[in-house]
mmCIF file of C-alpha atoms and ligand atoms in Angstrom:
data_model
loop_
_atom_site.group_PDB
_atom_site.id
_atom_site.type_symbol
_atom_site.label_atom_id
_atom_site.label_comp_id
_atom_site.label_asym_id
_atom_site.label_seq_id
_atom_site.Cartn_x
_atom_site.Cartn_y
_atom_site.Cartn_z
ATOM 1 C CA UNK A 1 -7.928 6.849 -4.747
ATOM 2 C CA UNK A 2 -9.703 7.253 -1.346
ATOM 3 C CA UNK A 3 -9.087 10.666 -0.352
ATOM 4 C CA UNK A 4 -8.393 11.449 3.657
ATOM 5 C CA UNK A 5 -6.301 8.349 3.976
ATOM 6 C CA UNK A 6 -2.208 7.715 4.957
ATOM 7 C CA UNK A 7 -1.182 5.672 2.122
ATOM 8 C CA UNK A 8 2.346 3.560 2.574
ATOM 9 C CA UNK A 9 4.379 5.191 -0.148
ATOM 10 C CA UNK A 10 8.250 3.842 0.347
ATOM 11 C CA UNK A 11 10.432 2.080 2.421
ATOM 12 C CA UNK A 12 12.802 4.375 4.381
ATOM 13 C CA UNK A 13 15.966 2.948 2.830
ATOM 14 C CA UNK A 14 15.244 4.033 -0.096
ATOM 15 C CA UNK A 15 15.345 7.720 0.839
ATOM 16 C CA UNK A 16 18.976 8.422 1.803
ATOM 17 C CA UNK A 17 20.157 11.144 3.894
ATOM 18 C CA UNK A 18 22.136 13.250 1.049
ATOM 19 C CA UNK A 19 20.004 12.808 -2.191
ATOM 20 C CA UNK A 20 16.802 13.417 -2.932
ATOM 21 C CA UNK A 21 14.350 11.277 -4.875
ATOM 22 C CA UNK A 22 11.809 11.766 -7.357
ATOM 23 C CA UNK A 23 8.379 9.356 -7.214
ATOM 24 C CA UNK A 24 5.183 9.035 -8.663
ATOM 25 C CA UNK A 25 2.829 8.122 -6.172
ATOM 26 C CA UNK A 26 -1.301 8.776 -6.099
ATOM 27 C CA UNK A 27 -0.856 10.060 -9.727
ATOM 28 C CA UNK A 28 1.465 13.111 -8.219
ATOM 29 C CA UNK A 29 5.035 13.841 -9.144
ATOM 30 C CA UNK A 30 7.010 14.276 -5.926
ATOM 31 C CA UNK A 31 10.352 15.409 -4.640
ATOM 32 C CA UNK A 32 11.180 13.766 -1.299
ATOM 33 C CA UNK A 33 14.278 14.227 0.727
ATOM 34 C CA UNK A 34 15.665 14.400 4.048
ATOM 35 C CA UNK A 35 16.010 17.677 6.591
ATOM 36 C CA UNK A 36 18.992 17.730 8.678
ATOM 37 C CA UNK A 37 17.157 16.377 11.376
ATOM 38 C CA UNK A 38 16.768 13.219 8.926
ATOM 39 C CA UNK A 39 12.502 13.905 8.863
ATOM 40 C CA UNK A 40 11.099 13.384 5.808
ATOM 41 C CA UNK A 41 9.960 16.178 3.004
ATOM 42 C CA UNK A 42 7.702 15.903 0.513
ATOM 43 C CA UNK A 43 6.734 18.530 -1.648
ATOM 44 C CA UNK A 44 5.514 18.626 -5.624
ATOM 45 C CA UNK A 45 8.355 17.819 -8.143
ATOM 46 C CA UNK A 46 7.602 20.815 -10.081
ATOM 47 C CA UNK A 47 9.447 24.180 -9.754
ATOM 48 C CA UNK A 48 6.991 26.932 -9.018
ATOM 49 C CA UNK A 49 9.216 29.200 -11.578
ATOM 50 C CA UNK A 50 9.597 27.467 -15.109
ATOM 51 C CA UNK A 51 8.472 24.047 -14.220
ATOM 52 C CA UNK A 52 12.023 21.856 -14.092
ATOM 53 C CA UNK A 53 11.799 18.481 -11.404
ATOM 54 C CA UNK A 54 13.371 19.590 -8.149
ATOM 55 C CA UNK A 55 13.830 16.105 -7.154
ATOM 56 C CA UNK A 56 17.003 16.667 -9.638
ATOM 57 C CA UNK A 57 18.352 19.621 -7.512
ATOM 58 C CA UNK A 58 20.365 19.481 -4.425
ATOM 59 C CA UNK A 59 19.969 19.453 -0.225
ATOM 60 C CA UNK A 60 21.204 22.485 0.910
ATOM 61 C CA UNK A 61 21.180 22.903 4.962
ATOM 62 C CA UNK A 62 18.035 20.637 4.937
ATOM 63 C CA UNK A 63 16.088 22.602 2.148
ATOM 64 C CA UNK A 64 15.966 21.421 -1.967
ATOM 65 C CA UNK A 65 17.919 23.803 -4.137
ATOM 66 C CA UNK A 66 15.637 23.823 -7.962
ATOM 67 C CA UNK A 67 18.745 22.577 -10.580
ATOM 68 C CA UNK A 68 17.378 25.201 -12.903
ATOM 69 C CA UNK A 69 17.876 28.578 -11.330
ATOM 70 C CA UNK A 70 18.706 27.895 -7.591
ATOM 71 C CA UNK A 71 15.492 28.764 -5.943
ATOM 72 C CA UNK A 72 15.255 27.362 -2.184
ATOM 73 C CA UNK A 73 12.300 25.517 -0.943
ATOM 74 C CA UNK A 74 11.541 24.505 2.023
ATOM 75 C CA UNK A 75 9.398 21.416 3.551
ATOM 76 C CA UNK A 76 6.298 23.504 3.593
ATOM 77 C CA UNK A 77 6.681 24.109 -0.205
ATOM 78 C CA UNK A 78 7.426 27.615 0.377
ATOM 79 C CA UNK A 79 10.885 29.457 -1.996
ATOM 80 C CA UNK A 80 12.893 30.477 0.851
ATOM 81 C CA UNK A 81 15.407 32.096 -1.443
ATOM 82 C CA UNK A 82 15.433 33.126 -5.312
ATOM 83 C CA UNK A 83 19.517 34.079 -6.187
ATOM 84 C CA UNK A 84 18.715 35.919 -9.090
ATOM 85 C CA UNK A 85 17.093 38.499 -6.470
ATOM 86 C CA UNK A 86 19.426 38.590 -4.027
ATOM 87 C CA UNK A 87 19.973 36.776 -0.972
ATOM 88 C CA UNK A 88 18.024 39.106 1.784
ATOM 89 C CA UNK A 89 15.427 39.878 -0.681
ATOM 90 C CA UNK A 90 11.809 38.965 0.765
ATOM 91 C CA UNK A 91 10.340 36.252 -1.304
ATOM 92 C CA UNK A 92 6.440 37.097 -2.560
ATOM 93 C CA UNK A 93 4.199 34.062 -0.141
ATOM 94 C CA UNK A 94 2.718 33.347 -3.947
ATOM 95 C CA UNK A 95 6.198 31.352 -4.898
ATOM 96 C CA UNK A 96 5.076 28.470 -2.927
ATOM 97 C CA UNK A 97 4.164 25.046 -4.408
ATOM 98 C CA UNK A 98 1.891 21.935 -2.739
ATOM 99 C CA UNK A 99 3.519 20.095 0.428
ATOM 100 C CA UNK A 100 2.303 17.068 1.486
ATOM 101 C CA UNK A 101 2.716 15.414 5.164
ATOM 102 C CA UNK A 102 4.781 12.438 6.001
ATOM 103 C CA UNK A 103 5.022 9.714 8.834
ATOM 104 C CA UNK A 104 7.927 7.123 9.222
ATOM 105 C CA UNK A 105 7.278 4.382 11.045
ATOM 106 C CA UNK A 106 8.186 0.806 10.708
ATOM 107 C CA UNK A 107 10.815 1.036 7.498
ATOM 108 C CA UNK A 108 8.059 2.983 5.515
ATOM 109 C CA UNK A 109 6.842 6.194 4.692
ATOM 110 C CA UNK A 110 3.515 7.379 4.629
ATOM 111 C CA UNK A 111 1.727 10.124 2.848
ATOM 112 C CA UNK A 112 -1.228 11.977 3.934
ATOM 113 C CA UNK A 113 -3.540 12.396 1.119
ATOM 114 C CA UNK A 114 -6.005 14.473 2.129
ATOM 115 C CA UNK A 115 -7.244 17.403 3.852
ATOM 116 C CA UNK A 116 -5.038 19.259 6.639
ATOM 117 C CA UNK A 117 -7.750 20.128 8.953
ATOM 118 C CA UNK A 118 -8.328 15.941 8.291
ATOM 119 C CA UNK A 119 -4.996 14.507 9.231
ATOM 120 C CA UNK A 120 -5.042 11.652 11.253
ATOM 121 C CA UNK A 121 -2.207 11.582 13.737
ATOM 122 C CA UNK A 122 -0.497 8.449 12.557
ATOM 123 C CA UNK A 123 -1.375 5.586 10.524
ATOM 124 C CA UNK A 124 -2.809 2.397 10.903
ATOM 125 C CA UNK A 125 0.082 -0.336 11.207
ATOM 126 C CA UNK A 126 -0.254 -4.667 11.961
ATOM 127 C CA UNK A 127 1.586 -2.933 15.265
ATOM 128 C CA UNK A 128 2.701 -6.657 16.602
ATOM 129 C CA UNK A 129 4.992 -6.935 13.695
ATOM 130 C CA UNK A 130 7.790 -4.515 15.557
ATOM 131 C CA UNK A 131 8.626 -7.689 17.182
ATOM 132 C CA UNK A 132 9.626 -9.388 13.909
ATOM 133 C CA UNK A 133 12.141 -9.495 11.492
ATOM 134 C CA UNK A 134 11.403 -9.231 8.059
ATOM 135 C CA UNK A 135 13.328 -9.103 4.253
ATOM 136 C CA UNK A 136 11.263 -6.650 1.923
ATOM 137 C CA UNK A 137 10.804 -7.704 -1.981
ATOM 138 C CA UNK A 138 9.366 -4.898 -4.118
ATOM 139 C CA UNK A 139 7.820 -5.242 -7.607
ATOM 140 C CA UNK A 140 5.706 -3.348 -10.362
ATOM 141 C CA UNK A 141 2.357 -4.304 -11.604
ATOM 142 C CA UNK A 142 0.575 -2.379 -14.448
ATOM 143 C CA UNK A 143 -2.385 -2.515 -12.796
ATOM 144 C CA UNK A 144 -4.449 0.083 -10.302
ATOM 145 C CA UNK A 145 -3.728 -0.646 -6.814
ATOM 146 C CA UNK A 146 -7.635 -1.741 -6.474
ATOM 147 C CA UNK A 147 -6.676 -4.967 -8.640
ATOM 148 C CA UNK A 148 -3.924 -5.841 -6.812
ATOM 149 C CA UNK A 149 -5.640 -5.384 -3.332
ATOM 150 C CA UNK A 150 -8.207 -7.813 -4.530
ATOM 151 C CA UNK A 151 -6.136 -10.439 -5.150
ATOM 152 C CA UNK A 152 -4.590 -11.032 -2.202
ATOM 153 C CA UNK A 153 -8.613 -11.374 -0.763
ATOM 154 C CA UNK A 154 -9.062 -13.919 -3.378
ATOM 155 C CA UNK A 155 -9.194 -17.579 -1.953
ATOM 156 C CA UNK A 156 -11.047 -18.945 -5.053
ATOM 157 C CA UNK A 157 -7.694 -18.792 -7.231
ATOM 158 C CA UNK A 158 -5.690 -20.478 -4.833
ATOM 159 C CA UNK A 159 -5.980 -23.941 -6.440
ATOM 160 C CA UNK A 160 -5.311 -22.288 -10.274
ATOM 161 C CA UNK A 161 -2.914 -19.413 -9.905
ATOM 162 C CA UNK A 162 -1.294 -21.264 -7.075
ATOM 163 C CA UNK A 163 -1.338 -25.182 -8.399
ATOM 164 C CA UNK A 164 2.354 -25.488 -7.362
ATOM 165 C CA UNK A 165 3.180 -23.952 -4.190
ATOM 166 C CA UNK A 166 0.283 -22.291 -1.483
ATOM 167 C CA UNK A 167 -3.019 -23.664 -3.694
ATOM 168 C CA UNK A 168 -1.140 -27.669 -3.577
ATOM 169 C CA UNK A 169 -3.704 -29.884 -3.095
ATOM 170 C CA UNK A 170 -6.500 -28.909 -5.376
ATOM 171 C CA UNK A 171 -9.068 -27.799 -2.765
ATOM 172 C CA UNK A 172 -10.945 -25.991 -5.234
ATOM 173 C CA UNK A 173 -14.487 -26.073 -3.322
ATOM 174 C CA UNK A 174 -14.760 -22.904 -1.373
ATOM 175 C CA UNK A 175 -16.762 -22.947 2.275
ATOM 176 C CA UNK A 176 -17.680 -19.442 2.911
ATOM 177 C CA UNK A 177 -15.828 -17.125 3.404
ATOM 178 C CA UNK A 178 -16.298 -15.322 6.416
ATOM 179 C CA UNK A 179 -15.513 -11.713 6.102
ATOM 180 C CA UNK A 180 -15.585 -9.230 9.285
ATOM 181 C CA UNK A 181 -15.178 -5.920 8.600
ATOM 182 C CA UNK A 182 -14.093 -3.395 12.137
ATOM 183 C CA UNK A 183 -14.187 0.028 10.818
ATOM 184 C CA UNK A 184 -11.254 0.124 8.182
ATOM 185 C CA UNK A 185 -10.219 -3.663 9.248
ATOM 186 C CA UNK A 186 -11.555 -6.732 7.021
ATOM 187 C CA UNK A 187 -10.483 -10.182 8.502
ATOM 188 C CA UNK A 188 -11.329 -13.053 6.561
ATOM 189 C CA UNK A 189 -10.778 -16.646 7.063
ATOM 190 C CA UNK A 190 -10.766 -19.240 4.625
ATOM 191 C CA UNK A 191 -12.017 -23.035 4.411
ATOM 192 C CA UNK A 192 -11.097 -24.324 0.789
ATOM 193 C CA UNK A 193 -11.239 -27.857 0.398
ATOM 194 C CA UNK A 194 -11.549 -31.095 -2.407
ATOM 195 C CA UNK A 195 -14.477 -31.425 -4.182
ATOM 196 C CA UNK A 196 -16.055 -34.572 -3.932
ATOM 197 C CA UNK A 197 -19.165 -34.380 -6.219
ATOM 198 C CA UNK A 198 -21.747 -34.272 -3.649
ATOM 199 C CA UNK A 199 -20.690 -31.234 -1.007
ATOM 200 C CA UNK A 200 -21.971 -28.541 -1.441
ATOM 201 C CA UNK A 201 -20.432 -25.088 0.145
ATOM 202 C CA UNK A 202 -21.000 -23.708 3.766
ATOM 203 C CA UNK A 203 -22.238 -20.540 3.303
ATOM 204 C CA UNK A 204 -20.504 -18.003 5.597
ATOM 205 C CA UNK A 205 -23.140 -18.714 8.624
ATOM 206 C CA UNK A 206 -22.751 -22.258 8.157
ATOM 207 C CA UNK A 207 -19.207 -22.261 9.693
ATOM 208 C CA UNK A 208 -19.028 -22.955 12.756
ATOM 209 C CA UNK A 209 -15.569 -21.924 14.606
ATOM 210 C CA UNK A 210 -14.379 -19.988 11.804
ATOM 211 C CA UNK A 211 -11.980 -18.109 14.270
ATOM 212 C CA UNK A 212 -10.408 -21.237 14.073
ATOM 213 C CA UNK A 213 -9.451 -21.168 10.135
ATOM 214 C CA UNK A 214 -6.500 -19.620 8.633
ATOM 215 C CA UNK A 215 -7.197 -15.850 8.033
ATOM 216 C CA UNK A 216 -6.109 -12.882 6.554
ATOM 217 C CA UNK A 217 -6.399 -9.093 7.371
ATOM 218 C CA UNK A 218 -6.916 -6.036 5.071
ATOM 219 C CA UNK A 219 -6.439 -2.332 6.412
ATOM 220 C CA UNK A 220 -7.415 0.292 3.764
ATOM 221 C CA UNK A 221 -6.130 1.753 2.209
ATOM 222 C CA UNK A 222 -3.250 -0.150 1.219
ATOM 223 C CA UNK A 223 -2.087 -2.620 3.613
ATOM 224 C CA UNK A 224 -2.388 -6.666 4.268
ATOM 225 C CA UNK A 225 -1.145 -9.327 6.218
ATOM 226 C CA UNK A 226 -1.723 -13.310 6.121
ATOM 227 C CA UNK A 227 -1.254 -15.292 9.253
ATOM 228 C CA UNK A 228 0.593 -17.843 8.066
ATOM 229 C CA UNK A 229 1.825 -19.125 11.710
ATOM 230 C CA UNK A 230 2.268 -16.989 15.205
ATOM 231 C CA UNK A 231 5.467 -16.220 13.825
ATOM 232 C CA UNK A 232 5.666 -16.006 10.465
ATOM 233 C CA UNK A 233 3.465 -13.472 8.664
ATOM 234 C CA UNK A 234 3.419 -12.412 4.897
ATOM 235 C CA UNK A 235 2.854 -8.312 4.696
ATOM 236 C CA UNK A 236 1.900 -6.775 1.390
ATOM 237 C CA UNK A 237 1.424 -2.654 0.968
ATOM 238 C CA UNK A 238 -0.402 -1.932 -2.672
ATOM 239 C CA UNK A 239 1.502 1.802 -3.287
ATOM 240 C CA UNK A 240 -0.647 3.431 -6.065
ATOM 241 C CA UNK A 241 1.224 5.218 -8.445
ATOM 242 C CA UNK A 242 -1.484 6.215 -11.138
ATOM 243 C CA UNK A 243 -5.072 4.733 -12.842
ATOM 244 C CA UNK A 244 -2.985 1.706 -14.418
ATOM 245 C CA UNK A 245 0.541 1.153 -11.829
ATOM 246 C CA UNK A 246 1.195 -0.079 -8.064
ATOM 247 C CA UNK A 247 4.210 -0.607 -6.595
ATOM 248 C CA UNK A 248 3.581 -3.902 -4.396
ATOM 249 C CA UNK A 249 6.077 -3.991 -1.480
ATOM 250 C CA UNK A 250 6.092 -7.611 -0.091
ATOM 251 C CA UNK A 251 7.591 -8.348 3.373
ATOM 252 C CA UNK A 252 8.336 -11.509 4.763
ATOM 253 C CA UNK A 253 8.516 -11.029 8.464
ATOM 254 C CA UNK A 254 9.802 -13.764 11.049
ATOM 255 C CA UNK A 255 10.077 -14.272 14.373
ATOM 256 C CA UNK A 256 11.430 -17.715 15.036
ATOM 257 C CA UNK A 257 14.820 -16.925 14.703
ATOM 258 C CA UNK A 258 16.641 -14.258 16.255
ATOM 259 C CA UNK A 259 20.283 -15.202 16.164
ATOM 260 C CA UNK A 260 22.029 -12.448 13.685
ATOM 261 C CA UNK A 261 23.082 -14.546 10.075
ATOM 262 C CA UNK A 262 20.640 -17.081 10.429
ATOM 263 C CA UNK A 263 18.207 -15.198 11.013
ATOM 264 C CA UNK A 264 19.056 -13.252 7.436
ATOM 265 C CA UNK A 265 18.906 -16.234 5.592
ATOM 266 C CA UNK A 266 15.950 -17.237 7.036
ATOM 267 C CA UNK A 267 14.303 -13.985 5.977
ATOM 268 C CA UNK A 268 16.028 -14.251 2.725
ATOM 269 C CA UNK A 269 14.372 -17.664 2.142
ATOM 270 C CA UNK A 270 11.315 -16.398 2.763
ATOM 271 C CA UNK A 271 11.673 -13.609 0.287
ATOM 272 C CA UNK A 272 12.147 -16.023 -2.168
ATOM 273 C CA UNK A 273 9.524 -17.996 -1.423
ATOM 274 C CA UNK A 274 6.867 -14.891 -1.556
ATOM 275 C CA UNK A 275 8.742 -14.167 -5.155
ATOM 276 C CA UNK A 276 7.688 -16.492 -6.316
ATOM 277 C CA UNK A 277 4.208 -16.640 -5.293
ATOM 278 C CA UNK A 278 3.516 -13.194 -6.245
ATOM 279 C CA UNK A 279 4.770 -13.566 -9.877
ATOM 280 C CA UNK A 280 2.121 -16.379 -10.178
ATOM 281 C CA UNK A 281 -0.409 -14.200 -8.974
ATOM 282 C CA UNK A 282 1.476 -11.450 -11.073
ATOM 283 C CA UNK A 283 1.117 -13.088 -14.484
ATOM 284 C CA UNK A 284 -2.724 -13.170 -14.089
ATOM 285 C CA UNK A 285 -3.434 -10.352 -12.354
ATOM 286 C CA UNK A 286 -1.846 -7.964 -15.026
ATOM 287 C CA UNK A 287 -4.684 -9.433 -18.018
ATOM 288 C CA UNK A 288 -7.521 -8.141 -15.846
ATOM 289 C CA UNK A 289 -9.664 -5.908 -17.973
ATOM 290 C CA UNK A 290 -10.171 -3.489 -16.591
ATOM 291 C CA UNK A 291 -7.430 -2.058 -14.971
ATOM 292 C CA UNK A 292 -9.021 -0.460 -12.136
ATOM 293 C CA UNK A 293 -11.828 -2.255 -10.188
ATOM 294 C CA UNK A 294 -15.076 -0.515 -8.746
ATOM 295 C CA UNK A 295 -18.510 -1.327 -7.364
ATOM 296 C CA UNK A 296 -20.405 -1.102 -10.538
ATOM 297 C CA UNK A 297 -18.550 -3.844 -12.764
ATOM 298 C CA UNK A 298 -19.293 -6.407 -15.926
ATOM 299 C CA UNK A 299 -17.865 -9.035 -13.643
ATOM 300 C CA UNK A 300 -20.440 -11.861 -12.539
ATOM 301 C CA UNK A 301 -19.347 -12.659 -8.892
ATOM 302 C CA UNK A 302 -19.553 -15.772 -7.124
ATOM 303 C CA UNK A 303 -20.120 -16.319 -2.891
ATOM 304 C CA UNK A 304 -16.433 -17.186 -2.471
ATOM 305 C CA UNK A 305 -15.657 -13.333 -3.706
ATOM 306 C CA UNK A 306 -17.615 -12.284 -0.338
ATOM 307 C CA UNK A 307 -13.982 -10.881 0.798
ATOM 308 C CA UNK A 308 -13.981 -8.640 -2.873
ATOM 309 C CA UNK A 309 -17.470 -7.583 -2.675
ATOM 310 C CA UNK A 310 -16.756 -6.512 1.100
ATOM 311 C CA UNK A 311 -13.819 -4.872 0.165
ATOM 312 C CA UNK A 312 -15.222 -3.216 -3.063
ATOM 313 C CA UNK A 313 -18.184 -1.847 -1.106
ATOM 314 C CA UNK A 314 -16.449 -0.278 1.477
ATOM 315 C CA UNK A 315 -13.843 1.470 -0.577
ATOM 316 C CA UNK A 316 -16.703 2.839 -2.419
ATOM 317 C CA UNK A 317 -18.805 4.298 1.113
ATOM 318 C CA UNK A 318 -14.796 5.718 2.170
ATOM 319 C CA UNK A 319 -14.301 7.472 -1.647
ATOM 320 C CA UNK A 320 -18.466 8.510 -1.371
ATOM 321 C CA UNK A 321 -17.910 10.307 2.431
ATOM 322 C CA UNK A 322 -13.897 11.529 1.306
ATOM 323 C CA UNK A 323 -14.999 13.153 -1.462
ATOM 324 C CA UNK A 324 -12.854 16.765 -1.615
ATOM 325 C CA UNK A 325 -15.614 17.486 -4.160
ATOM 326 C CA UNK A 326 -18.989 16.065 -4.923
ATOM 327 C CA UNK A 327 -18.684 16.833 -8.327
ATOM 328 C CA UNK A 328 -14.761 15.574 -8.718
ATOM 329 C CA UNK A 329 -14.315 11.829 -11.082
ATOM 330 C CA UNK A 330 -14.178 9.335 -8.130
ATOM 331 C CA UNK A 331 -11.230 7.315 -8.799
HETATM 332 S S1 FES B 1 12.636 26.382 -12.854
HETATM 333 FE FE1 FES B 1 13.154 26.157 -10.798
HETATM 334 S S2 FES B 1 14.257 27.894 -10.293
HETATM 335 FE FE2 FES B 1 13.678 28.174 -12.339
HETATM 336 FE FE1 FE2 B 2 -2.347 -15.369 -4.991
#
């Protein structure tokens, strides 16, 4: 994974106010729960004293009691209290275990992976979206986050994986595309269209108005969005869990209708509609061999990848200059 980055990790619903909850996310066990002032904590799921989950234990005035022998710890990771010692007995600064930083913005929760004296004050967000309304579908893919990422920059499968619904029309020549890359931003717009037997693909400086053309945006780490219309966007966050699992949260945000139940099943329309494309990207997606992409690969790419190889590249200059050790396996 990139290091230095705020990765989307949940949606805030699923973190209630009275129980805590144990995830895997960025190959870490972790405890999350609530403080009394409803901010989120996030610390290791592993008791500094004998090991047991503390995402199992309980909230006591905003702190996680360990189920195993009652140790307090607060949202810095610190034991605030060990019972077997006695209530006003100091506790040694050693009994501590890793915290990690939070951000809730948007129905989601961010983690900072990464350095401290690194931590960027918020993350990146499609910010215009506040004004929409939106119905969230989440789903598991056994496959690294980098693999699912890619796929939504794909426009050459559109016509295959997508025959029946978005890819109608069998526009399998590619013009393009054109990929533009701000800092951690990659727009790209695609052009597919019939195949006649005598065109022969634009290359990317070869379109001319390509503002014009539908596009997409990527934000790495882990988050996308497809203009479909002024109002109607598809959102997509790629949540790594470990090497070989990513949660993908879909959202299907609207802003054509306002009015309260309408407006619901509109959303909930939509959801269904991005079900179903993303289990036909799902069932491909999931053979890929293997499981985890990089930028040295035995995969023979093709110009209509351009948005892949961008995004490849790049993730490999972010993991290169993030590095928390030159020596550590770049994942
Ligand atoms: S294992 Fe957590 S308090 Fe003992
Ligand atoms: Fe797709």
């Amino acid at each position: 994974m990139i290091y230095n980055q705020w990765y989307v990790i949940l949606e805030s619903k699923e973190l209630g106010k009275s129980k805590s909850v144990k995830v895997k996310r960025l190959n870490e066990n972790l405890a999350l729960w609530r403080d009394e002032n409803g901010e989120v904590c996030c610390i290791s799921d592993k008791c500094c004293h004998r090991g047991a989950s503390l995402s199992c234990g309980k909230i006591i005035n905003g702190k996680l009691e360990c189920p195993f022998h009652g140790f307090i710890y607060d949202k810095a990771g610190n034991v605030r209290m060990i019972p077997a010692n006695g209530k006003n007995k100091p506790v040694p600064q050693t009994m501590k275990i890793q915290a990690f930083k939070t951000f809730e913005a948007y129905g989601f929760i961010w983690l900072w992976w990464g350095d401290d004296d690194k931590t960027e004050k918020e993350p990146f967000f499609f910010k215009e979206l506040e004004h929409f309304s939106y119905a969230t579908l989440k789903d598991h893919w056994a496959v690294h986050y980098s693999r699912a990422i890619e796929n939504q920059l794909d426009v050459v499968h559109l016509p295959f994986v997508h025959k029946s619904t978005i890819g109608r029309g069998n526009r399998t020549l590619v013009n393009g595309p054109v990929v533009i890359r701000e800092k951690e931003l990659i727009t790209f717009y695609v052009n597919n269209v019939k195949d006649d037997g005598k065109t022969v693909p634009l290359k990317p400086d070869e379109i001319a108005d390509y503002e014009k053309l539908f596009h997409l945006q990527f934000h790495y780490p882990n988050i996308w969005q497809n203009f479909i219309s002024e109002k109607i966007r598809a959102f997509a966050a790629f949540v790594p869990v470990d090497d070989e699992n990513t949660i993908v949260y879909i959202r299907y945000y609207q802003k054509l209708i306002a009015i309260p139940i309408l407006k619901e099943l509109f959303n909930y329309i939509g959801k269904i509609s991005s079900i179903i494309i993303l289990r036909q990207d799902k069932r491909v997606v999931i053979t890929q061999l293997p499981k985890k992409s990089g930028p040295k690969m035995d995969e023979r790419l093709i110009m209509g990848d351009k948005p892949i190889i961008e995004y490849r590249k790049h993730r490999q200059e972010l993991i290169e200059s993030n590095s928390r050790n030159p020596n550590e396996n770049l994942s």
